[in-house]
XYZ file of N, CA and C in Angstrom:
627
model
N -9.109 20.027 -1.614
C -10.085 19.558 -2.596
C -11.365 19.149 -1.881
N -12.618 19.469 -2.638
C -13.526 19.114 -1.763
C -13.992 18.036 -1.829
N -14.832 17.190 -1.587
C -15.660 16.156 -1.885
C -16.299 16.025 -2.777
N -16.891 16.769 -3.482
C -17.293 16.701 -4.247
C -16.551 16.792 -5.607
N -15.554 17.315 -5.554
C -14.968 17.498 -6.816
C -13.966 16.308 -6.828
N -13.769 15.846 -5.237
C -12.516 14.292 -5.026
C -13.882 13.657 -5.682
N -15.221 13.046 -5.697
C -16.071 12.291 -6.398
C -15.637 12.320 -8.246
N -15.816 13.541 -8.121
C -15.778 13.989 -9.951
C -14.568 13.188 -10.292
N -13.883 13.218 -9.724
C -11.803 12.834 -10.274
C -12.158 11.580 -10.060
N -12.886 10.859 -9.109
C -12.369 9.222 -8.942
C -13.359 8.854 -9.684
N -14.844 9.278 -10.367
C -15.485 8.855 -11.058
C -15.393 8.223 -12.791
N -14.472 7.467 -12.745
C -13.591 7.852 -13.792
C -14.578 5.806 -14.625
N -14.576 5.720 -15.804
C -15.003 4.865 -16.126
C -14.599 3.102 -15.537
N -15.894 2.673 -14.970
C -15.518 1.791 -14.081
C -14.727 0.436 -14.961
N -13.624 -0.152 -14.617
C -13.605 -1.503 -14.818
C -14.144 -2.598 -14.309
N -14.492 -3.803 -15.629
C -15.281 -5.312 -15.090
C -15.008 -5.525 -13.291
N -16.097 -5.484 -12.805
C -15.809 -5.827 -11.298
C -15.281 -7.141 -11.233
N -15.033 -7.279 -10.061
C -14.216 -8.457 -9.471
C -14.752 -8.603 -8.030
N -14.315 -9.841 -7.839
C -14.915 -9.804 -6.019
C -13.537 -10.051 -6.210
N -13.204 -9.200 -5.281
C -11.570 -9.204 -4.316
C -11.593 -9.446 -2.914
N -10.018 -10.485 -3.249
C -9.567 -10.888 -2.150
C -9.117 -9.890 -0.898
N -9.841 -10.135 0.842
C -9.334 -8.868 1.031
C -8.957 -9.275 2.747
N -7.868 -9.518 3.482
C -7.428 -10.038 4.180
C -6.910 -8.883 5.382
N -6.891 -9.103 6.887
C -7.307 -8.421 7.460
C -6.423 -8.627 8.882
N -6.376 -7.476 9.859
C -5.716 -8.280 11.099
C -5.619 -6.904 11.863
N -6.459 -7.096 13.542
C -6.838 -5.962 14.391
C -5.885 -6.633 14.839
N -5.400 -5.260 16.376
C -5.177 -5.913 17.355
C -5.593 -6.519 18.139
N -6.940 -6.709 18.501
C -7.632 -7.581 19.398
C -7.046 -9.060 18.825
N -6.538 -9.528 17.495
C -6.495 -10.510 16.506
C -5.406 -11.554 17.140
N -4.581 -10.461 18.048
C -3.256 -11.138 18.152
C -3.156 -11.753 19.511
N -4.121 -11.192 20.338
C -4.640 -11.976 21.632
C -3.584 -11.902 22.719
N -2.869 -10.691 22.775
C -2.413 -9.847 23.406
C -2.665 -9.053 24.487
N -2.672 -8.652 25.773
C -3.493 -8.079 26.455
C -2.687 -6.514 26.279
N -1.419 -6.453 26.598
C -0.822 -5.396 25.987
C -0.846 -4.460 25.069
N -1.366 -5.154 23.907
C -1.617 -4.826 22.480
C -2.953 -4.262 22.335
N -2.760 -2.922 22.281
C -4.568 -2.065 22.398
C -4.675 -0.894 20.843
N -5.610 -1.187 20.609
C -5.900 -0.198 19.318
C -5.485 1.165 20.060
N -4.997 1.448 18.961
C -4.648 2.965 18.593
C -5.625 4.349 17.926
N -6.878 4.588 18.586
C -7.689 5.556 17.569
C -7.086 6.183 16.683
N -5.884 7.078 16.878
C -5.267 7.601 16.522
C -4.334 7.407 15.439
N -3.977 6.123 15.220
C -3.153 5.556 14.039
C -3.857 5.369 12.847
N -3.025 5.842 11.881
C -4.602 5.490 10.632
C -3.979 3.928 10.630
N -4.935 3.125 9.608
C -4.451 1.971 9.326
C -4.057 1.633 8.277
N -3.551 0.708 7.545
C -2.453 0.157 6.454
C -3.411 -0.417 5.172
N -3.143 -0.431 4.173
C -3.829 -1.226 3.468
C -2.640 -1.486 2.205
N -2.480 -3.098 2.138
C -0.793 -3.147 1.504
C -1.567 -3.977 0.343
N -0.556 -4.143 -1.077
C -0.724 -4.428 -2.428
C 0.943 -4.619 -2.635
N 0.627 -5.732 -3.314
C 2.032 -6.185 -4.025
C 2.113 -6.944 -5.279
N 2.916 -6.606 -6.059
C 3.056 -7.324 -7.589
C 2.765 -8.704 -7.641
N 3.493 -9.299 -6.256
C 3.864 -10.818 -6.026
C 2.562 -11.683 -6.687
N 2.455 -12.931 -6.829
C 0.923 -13.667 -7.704
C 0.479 -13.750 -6.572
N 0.954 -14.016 -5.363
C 0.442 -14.574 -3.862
C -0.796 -13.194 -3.754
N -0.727 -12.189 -4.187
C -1.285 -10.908 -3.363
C -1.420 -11.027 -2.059
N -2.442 -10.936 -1.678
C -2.776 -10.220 -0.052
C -1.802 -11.408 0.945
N -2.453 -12.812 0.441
C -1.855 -13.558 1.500
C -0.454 -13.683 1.982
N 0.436 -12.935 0.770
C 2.157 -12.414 1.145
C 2.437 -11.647 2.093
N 1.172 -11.148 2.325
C 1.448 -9.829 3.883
C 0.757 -11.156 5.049
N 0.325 -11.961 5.048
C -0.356 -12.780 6.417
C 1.160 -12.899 7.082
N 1.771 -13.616 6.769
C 2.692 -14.211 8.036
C 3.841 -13.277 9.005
N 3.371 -12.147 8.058
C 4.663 -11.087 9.053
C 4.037 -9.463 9.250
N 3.848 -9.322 7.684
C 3.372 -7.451 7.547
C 2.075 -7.377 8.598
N 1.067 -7.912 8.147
C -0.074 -7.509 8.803
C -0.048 -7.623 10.632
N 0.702 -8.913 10.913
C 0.584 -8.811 12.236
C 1.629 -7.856 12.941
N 2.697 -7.585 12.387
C 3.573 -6.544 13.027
C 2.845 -4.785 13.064
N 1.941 -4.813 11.882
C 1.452 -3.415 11.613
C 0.465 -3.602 13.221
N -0.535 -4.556 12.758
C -1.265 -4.696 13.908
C -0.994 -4.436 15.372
N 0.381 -5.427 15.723
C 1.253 -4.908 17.323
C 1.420 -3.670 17.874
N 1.274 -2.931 16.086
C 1.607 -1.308 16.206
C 0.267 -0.696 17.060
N -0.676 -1.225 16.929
C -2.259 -0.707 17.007
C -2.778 -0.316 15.869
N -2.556 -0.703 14.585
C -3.218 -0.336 13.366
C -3.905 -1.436 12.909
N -5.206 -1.073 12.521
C -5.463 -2.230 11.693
C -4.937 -2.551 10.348
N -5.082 -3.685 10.260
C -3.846 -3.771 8.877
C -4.354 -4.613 7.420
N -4.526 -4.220 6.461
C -5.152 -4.929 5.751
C -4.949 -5.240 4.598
N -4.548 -5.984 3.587
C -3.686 -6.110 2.416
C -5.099 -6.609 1.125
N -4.753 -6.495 0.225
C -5.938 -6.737 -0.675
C -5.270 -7.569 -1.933
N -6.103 -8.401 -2.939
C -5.494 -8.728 -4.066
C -5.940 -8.694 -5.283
N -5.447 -7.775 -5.681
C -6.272 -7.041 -7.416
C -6.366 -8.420 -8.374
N -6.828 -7.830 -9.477
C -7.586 -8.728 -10.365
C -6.491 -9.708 -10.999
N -6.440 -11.132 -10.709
C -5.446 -11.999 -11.342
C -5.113 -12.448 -10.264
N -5.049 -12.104 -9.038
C -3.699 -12.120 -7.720
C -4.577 -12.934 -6.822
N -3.480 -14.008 -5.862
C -4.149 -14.605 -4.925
C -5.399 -15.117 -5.631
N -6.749 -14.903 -4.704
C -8.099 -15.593 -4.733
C -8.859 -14.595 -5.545
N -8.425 -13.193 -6.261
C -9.653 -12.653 -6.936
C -9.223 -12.760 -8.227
N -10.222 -13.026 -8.545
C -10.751 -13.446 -10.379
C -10.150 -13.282 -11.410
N -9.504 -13.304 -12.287
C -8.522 -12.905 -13.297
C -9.757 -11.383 -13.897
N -9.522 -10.529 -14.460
C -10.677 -9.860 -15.179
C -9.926 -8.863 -16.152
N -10.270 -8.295 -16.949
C -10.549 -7.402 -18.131
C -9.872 -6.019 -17.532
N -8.636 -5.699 -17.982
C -7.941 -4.191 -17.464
C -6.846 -4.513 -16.949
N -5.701 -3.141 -17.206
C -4.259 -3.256 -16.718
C -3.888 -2.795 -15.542
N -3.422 -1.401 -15.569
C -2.549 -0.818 -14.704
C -3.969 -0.008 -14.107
N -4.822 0.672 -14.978
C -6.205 1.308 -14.079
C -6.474 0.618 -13.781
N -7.237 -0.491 -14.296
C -8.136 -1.282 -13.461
C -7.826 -2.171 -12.310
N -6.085 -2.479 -11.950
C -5.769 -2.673 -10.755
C -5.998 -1.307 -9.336
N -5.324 -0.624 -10.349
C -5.698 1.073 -9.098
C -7.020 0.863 -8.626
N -7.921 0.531 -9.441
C -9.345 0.834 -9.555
C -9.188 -0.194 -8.178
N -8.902 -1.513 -8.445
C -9.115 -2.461 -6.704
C -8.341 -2.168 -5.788
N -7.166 -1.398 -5.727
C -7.301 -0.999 -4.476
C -8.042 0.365 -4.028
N -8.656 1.166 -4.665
C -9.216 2.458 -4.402
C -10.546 1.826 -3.710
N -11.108 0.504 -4.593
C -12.257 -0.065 -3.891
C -11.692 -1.089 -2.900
N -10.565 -1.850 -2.470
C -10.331 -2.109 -0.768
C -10.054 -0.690 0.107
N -9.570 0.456 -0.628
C -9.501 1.409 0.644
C -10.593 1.700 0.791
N -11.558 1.813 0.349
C -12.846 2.826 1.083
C -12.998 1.646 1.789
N -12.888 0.439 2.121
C -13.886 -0.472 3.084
C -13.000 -0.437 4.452
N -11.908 0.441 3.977
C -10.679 0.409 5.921
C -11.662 1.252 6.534
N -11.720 0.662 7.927
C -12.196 2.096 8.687
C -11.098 3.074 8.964
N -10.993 4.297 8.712
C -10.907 5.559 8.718
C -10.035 5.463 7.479
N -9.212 6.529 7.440
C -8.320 6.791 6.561
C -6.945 6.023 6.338
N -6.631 5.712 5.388
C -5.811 4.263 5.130
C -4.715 4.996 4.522
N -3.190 4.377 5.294
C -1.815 4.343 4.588
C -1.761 3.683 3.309
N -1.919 3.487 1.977
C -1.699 2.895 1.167
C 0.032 2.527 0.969
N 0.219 1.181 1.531
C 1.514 0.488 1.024
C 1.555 -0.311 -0.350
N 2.397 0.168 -1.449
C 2.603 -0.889 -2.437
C 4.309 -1.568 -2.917
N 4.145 -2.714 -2.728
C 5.325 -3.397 -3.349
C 5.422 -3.792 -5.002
N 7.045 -3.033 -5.494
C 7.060 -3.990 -6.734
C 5.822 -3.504 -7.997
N 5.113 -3.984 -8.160
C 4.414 -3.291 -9.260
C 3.307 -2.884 -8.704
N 2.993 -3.014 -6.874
C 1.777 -2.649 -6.410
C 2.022 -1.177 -5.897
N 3.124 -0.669 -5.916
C 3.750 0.495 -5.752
C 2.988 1.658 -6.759
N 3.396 1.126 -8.000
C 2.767 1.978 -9.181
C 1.290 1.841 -9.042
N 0.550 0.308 -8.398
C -1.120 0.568 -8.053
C -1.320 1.824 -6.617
N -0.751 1.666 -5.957
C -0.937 2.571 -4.809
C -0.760 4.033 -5.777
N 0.652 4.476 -6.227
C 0.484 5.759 -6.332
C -0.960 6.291 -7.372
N -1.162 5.134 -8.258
C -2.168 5.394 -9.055
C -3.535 5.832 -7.906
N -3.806 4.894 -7.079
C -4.749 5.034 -6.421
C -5.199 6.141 -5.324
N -3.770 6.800 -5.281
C -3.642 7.771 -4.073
C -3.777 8.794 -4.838
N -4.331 8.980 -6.296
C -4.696 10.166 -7.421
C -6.368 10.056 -7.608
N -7.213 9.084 -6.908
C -8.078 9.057 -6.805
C -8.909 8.979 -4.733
N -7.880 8.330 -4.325
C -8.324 8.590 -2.950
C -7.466 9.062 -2.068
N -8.198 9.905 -1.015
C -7.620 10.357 0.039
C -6.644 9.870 1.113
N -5.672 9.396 0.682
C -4.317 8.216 1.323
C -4.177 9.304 2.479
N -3.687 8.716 3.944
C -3.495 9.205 4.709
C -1.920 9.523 4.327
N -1.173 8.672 3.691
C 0.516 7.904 3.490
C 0.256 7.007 2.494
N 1.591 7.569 1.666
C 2.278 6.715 0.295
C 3.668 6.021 1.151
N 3.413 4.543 0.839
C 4.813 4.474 1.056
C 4.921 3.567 -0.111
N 5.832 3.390 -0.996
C 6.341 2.624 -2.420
C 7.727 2.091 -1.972
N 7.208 0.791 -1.711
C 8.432 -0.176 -1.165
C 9.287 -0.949 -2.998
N 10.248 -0.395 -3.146
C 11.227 -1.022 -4.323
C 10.044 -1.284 -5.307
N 9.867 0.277 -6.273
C 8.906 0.257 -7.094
C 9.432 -0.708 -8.463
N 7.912 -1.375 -9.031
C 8.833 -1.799 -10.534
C 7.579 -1.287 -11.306
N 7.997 -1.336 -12.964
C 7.271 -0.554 -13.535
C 6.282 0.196 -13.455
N 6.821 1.441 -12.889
C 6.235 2.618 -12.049
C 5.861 3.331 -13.711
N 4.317 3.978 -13.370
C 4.488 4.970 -14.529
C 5.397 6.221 -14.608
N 5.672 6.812 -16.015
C 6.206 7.546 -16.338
C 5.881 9.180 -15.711
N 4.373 9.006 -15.681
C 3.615 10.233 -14.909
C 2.600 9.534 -14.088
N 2.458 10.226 -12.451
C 1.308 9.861 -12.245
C 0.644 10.908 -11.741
N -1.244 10.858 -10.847
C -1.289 11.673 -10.375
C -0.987 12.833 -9.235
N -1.029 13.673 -8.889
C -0.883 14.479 -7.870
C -1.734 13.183 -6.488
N -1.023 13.309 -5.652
C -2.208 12.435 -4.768
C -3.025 13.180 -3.690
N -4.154 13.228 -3.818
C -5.186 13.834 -3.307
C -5.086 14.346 -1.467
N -4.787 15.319 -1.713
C -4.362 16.227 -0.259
C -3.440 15.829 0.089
N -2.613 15.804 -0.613
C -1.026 15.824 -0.697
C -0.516 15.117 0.777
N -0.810 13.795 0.788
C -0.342 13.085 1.862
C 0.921 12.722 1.982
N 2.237 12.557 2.731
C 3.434 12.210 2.563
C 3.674 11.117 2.117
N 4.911 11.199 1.579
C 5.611 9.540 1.004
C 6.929 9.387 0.969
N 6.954 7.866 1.456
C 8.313 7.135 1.868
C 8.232 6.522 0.976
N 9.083 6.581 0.220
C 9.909 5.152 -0.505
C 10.945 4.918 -0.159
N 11.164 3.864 0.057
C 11.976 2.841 0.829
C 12.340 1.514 -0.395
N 13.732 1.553 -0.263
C 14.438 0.180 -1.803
C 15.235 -0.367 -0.944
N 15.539 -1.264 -1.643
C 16.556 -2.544 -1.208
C 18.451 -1.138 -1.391
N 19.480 -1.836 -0.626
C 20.483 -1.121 -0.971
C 21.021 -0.802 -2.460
N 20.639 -1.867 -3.243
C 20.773 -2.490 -4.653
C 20.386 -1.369 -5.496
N 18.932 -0.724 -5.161
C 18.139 -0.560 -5.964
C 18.245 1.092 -5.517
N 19.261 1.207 -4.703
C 19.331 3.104 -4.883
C 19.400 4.348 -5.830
N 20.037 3.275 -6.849
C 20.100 4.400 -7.989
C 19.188 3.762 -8.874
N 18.694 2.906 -8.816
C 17.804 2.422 -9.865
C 17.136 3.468 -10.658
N 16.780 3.492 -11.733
C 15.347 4.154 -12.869
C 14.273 4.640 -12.065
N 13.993 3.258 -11.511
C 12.366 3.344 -10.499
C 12.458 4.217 -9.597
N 13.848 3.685 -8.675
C 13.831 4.694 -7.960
C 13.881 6.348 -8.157
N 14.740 6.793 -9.096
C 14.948 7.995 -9.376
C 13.762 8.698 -9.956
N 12.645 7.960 -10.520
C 11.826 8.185 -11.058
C 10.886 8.583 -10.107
N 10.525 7.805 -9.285
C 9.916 7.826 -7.700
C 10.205 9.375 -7.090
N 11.873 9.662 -6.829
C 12.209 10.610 -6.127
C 11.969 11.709 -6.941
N 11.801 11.393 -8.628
C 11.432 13.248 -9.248
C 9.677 13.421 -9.027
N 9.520 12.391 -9.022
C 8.360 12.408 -9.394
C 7.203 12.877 -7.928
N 7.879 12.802 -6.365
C 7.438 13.237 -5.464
C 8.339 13.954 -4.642
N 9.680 14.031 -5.112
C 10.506 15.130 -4.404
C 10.883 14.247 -3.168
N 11.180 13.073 -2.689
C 11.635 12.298 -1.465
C 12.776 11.782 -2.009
N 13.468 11.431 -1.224
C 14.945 10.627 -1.258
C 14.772 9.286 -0.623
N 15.191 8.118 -1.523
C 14.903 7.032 -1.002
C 15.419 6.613 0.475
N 14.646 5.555 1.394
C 15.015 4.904 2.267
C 15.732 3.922 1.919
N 16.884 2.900 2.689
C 17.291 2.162 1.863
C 17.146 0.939 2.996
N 17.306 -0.500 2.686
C 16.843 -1.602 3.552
C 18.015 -2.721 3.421
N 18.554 -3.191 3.801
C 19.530 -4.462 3.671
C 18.503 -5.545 3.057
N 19.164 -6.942 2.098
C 18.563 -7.858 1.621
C 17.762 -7.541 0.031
N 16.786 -8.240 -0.204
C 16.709 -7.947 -1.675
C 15.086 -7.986 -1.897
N 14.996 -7.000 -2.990
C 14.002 -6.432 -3.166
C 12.475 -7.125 -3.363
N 13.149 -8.452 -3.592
C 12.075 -9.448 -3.601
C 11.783 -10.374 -2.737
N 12.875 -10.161 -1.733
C 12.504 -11.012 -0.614
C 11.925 -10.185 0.755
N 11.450 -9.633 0.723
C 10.531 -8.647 1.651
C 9.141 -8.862 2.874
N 8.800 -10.085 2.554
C 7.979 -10.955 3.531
C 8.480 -12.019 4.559
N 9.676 -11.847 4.409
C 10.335 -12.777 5.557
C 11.975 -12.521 5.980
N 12.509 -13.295 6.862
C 13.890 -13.071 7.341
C 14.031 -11.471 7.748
N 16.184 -11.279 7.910
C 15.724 -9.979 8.406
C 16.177 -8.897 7.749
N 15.539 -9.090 6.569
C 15.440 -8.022 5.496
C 14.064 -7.439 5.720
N 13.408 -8.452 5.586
C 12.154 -8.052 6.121
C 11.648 -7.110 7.618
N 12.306 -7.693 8.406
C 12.023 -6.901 9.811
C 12.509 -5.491 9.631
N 13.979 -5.217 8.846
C 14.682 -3.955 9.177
C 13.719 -3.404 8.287
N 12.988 -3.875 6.904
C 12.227 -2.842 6.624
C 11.057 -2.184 7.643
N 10.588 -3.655 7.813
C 9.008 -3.277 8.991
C 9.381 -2.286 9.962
N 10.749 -1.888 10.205
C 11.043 -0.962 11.287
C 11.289 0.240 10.690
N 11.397 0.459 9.650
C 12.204 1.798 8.993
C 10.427 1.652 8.636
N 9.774 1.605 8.268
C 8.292 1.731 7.565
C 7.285 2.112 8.944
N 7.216 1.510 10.182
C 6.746 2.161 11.219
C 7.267 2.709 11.868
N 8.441 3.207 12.101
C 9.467 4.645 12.569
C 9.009 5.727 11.654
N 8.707 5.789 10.332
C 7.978 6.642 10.053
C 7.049 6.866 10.009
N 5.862 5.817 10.094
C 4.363 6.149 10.479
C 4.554 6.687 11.909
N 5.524 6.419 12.720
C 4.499 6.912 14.318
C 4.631 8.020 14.472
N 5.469 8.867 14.368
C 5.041 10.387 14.350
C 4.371 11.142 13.181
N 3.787 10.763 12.227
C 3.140 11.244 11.449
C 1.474 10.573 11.340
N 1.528 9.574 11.589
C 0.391 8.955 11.372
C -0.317 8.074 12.849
């Protein structure tokens, strides 16, 4: 698809802006001497249902992505965390993260949790996602778009949630077979439910991304 015609598709009627919350973490961040950017890695940009938004990725996601050499960056759509409650549903969340990805430098993994899952895939029908990954989707739409230059995708669920709706819905809907994670689908920012995901989620970024 070209550029110009990816403009035409994402030009789509804007929703009430918002100043969004938008939270951040290099490797230089972690003060590491070991720890050196990666040109080569795209970087992360994560969304989650949770009310916390972005600041649910500070204490673990962002700095482990970071160790990786990615920059890592989580955002919080309209209602969530510190940005503004505003006017619009399920688009007009897509709509904020399509506007935190263009501000990653280079091309951005879009991660979504939970109902930020269904914002990512929405958003990856308007921008050029390097990587879908849809961590234990919840009310995922019924259809979404094709995502723009057909970037790969992991979804990855709790053991629980293998046969789930979401999930199965997920797997027709992009042809992948879920990953599966010990612990529960909502506890995903801490303990070591959390880690075994962070490892099954960058075991598949490093040879692809």
């Amino acid at each position: 698809m070209s550029l110009s015609a990816w403009a035409k598709r994402a030009r789509t009627p804007q929703p009430a802006p918002v100043r969004r919350e938008y939270v951040f973490f290099e490797p230089a961040d972690l003060f590491d001497a070991d720890i050196k950017d990666d040109p080569e890695a795209n970087p992360v940009l994560c969304c989650t249902g949770d009310p916390a938004g972005a600041s649910a990725f500070n204490a673990l996601w962002l700095k482990r992505f970071a160790a990786s050499g990615r920059y890592a960056a989580a955002t919080s759509v309209r209602g969530q965390g510190n940005t503004p409650p505003a006017e619009g549903g399920l688009e007009a969340r897509a709509h904020d993260v399509v506007q935190a990805a263009v501000t990653v430098p280079r091309q951005a993994v879009l991660i979504g949790h939970r109902e930020g899952a269904a914002w990512a895939a929405l958003a990856a029908g308007r921008y050029p996602a390097a990587g879908l990954v849809l961590v234990s989707p919840a009310q995922f739409p019924k259809q979404v778009p094709t995502p723009v230059g057909a970037p790969p995708v992991l979804l990855v669920v709790s053991e629980s949630e293998a046969e789930s709706k979401e999930a199965q819905a997920v797997t027709e809907a992009y042809g992948v077979a879920p990953l599966t994670f010990a612990g529960s689908p909502d506890d995903v920012f801490k303990g070591a439910g959390a880690e075994g995901l962070l490892a099954a989620i960058l075991s598949w970024l490093a040879p692809k991304h």
